[in-house]
PDB file of C-alpha atoms in Angstrom:
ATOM      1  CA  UNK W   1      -6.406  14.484   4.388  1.00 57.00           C
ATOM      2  CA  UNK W   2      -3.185  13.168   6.532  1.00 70.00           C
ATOM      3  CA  UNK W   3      -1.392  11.446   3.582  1.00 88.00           C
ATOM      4  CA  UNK W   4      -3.006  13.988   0.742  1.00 91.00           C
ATOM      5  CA  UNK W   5       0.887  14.779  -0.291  1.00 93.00           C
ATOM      6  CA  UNK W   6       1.850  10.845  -0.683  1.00 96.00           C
ATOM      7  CA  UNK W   7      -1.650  10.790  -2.910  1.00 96.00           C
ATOM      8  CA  UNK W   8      -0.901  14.113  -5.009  1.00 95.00           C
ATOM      9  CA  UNK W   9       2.576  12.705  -5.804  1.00 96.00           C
ATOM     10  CA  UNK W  10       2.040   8.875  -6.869  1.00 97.00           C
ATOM     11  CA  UNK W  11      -0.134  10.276  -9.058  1.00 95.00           C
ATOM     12  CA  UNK W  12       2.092  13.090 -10.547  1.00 95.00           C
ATOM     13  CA  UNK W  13       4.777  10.233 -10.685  1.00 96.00           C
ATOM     14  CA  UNK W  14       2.335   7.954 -12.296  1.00 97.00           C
ATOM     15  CA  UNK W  15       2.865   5.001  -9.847  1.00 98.00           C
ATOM     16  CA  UNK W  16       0.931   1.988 -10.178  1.00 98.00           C
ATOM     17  CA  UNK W  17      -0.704   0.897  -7.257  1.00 98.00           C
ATOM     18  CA  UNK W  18      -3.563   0.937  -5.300  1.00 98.00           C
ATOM     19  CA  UNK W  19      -4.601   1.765  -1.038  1.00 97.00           C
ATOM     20  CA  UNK W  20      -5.165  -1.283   0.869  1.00 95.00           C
ATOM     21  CA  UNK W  21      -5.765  -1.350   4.757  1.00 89.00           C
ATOM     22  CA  UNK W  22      -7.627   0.714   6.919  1.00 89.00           C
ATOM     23  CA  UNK W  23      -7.776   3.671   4.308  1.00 91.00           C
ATOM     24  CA  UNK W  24      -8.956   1.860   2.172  1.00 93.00           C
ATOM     25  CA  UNK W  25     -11.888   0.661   4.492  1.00 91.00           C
ATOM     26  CA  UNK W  26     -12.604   4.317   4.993  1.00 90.00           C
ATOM     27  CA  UNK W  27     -12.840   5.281   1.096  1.00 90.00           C
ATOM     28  CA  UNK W  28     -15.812   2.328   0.861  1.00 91.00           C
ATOM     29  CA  UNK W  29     -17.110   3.833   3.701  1.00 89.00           C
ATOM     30  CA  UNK W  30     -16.660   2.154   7.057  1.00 88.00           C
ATOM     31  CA  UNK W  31     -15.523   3.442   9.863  1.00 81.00           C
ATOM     32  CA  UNK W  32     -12.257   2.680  11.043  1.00 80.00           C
ATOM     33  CA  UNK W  33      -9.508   4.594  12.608  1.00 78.00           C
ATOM     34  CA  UNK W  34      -6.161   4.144  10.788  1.00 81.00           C
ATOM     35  CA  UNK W  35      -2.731   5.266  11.158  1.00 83.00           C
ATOM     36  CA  UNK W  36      -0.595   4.166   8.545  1.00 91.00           C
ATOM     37  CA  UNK W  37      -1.059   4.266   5.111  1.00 95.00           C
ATOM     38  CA  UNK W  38      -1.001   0.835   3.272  1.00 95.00           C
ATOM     39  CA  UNK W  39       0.001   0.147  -0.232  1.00 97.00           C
ATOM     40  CA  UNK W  40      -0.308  -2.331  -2.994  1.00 97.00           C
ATOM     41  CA  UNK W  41       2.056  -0.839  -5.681  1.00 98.00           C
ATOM     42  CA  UNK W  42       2.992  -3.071  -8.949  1.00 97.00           C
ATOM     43  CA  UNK W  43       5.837  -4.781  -8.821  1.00 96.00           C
ATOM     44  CA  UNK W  44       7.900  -3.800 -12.222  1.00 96.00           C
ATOM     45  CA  UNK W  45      11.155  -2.511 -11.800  1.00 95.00           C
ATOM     46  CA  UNK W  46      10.555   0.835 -13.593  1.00 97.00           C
ATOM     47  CA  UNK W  47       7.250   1.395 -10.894  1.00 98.00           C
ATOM     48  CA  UNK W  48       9.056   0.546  -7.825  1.00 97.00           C
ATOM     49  CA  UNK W  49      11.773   3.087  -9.490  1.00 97.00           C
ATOM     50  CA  UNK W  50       9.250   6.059  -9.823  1.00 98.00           C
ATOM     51  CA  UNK W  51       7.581   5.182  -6.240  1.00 98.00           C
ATOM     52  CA  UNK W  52      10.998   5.256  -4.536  1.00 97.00           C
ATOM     53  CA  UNK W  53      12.018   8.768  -5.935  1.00 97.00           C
ATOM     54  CA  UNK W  54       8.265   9.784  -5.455  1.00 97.00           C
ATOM     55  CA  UNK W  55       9.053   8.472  -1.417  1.00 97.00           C
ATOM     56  CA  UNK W  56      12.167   9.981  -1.787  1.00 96.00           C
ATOM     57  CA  UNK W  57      10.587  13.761  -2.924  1.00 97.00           C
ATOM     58  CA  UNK W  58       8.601  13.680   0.077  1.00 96.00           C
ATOM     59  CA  UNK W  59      11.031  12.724   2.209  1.00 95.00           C
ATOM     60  CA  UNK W  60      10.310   9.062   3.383  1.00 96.00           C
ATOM     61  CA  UNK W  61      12.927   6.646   4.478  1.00 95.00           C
ATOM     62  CA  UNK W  62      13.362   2.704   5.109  1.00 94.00           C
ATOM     63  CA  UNK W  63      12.039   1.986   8.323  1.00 90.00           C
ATOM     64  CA  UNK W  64      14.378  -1.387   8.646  1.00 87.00           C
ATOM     65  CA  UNK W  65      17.988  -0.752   8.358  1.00 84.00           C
ATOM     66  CA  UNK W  66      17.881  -1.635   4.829  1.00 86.00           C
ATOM     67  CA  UNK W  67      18.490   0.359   1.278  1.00 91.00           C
ATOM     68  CA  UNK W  68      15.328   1.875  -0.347  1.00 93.00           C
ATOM     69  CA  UNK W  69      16.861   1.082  -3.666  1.00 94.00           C
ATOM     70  CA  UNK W  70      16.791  -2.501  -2.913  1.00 95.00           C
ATOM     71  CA  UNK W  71      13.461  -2.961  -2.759  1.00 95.00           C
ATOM     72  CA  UNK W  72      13.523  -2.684  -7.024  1.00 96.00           C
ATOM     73  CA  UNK W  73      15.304  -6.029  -6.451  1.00 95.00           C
ATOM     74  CA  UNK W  74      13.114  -9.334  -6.576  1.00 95.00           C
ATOM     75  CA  UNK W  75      15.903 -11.775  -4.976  1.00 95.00           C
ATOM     76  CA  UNK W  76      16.282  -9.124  -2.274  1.00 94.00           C
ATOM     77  CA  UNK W  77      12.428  -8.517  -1.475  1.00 94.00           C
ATOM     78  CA  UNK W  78      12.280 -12.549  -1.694  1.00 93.00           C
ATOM     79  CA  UNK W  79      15.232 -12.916   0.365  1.00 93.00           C
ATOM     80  CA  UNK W  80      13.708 -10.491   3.327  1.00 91.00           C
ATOM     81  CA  UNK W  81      10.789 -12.031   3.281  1.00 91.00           C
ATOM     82  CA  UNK W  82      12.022 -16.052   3.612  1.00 92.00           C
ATOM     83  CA  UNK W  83      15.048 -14.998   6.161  1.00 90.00           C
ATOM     84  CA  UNK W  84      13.574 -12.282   8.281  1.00 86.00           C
ATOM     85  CA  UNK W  85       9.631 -12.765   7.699  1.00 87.00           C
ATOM     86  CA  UNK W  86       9.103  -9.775   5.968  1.00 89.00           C
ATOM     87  CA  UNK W  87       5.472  -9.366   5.052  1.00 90.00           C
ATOM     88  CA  UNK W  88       5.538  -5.240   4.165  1.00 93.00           C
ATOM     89  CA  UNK W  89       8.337  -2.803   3.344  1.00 95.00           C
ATOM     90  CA  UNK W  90       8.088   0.596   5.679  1.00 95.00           C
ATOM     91  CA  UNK W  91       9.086   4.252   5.169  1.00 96.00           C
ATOM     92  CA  UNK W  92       8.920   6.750   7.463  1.00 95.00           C
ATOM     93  CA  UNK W  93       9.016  10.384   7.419  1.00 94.00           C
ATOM     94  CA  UNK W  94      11.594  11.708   9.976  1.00 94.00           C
ATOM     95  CA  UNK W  95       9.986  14.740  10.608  1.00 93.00           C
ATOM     96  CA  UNK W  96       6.629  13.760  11.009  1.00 89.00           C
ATOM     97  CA  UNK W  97       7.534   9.509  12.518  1.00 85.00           C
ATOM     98  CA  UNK W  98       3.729   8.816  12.775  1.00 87.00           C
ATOM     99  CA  UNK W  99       3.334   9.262   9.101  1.00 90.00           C
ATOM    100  CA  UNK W 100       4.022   5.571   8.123  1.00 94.00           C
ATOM    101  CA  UNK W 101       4.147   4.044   4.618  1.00 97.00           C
ATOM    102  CA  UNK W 102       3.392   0.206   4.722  1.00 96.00           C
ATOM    103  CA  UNK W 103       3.997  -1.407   0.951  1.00 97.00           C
ATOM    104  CA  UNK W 104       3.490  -5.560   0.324  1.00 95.00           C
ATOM    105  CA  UNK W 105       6.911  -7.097  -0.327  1.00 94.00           C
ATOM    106  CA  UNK W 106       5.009  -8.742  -3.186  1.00 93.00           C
ATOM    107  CA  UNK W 107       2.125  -9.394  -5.101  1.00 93.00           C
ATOM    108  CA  UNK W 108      -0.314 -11.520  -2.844  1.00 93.00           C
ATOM    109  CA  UNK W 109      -2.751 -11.482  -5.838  1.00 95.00           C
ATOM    110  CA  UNK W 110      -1.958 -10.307  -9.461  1.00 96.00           C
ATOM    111  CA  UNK W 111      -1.506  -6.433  -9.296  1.00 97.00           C
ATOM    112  CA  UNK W 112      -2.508  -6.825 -12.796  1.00 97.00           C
ATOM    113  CA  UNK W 113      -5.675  -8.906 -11.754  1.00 97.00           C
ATOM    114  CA  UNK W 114      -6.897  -6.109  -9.091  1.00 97.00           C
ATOM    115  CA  UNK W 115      -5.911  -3.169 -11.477  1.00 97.00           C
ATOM    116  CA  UNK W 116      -8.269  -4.242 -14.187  1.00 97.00           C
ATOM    117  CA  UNK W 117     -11.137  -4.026 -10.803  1.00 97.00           C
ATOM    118  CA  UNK W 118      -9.918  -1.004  -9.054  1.00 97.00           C
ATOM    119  CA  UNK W 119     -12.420   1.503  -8.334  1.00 96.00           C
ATOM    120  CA  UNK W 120     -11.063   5.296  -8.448  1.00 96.00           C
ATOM    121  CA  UNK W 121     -12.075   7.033  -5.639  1.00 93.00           C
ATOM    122  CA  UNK W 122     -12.101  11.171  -5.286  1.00 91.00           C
ATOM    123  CA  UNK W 123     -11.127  12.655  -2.060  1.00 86.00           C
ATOM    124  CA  UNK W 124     -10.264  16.948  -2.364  1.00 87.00           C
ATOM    125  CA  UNK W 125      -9.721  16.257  -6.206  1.00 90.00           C
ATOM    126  CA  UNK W 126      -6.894  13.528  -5.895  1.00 91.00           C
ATOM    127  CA  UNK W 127      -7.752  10.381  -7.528  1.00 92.00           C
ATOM    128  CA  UNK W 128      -7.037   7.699  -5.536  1.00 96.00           C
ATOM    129  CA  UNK W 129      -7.386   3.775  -6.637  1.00 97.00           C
ATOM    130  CA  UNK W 130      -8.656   1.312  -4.251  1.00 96.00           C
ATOM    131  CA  UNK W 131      -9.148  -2.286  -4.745  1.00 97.00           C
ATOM    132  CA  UNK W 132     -12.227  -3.802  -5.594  1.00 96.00           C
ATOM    133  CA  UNK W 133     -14.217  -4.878  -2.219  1.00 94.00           C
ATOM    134  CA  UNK W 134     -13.430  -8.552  -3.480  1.00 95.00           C
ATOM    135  CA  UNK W 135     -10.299  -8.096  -4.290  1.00 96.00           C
ATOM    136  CA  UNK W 136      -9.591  -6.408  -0.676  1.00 95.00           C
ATOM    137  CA  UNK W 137     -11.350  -8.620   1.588  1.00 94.00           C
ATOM    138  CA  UNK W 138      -9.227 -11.319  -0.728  1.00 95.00           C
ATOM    139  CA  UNK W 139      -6.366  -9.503   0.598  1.00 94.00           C
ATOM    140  CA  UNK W 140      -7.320  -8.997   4.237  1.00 91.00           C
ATOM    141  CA  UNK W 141      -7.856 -13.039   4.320  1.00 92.00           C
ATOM    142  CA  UNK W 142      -4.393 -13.640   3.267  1.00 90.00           C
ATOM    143  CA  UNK W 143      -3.083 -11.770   5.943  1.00 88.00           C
ATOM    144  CA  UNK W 144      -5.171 -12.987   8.438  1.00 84.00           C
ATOM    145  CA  UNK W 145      -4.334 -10.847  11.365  1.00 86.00           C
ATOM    146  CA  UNK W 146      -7.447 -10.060  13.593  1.00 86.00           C
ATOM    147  CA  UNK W 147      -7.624  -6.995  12.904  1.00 88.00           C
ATOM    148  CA  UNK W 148      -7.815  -7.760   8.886  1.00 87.00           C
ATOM    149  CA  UNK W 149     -10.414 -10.746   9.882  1.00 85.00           C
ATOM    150  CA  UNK W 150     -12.782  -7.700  11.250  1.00 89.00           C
ATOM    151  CA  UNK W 151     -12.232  -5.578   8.524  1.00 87.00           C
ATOM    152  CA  UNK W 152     -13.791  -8.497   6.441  1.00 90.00           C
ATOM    153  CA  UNK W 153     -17.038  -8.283   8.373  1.00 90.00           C
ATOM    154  CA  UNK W 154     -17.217  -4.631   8.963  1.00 88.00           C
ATOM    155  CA  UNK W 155     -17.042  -4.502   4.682  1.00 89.00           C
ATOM    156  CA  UNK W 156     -19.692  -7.440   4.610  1.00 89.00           C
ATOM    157  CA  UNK W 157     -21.562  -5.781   7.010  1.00 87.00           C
ATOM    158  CA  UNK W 158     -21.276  -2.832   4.728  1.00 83.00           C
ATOM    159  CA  UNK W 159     -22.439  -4.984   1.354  1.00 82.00           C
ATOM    160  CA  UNK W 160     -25.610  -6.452   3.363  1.00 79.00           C
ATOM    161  CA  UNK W 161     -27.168  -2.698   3.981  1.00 73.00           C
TER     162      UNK W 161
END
């Protein structure tokens, strides 16, 4: 699994948060080819801490010339996202640059909300927590891209068979 590692330690770390995106697509089932790895992680300064140094472990960095400890920092996520637009937070591994870590700036919908309707998926014993199907096509309409608008039908596609 290409981001088995990032899985094995969030959960070691106990991060809160769940896979959103194209993985996530794949874990219900559809078919969809996906590089990066997108995350929903909950927002409290002591999570964002322990997914940092978990980021940190692995050896991910900031993709934006920015500090990683900054994104702990409400006025600062709020402040990149109203001056420069900033949708998603990105860490790289230097190493390995195709291995890309996309997190939400903030919390779209309640973390709390979609936590209490994750689904816990097993993939090579690693529990990883996905969004409920609501919850992520909710998701993939606030973004809006085309890409997340046929991710939406591929999933309802997926529901009707």
């Amino acid at each position: 699994m290409f981001y088995e590692d990032v899985f094995r330690k969030l959960e070691e770390e106990g991060v809160r948060y769940v896979v959103i995106g194209g993985v996530a697509l794949v874990l219900y089932g559809v078919v969809r080819l996906t590089i990066d790895l997108d995350l929903f992680v909950e927002m409290s300064g002591p999570n964002l801490k322990r997914f940092l140094m978990a980021m940190k472990d692995l050896g991910y960095k900031p993709r934006m010339p920015v500090k990683a400890e900054d994104f702990v920092i409400p006025q600062k996520r709020r402040r990149w996202k109203e001056e420069k637009g900033m949708q998603v937070f990105s860490l790289y591994h230097p190493s390995q640059p195709t291995k890309l870590i996309v997190v939400l700036v903030d919390e779209p919908i309640l973390y709390a909300v979609v936590n209490r309707q994750k689904r816990v998926m097993t993939a090579r014993g690693i529990s990883i927590p996905a969004p409920s199907i609501d919850h992520l096509k909710q998701l993939k309409r606030i973004s809006g891209r085309p890409q997340d608008l046929t991710d939406i039908e591929a999933l309802e596609a997926m529901e009707d068979e």
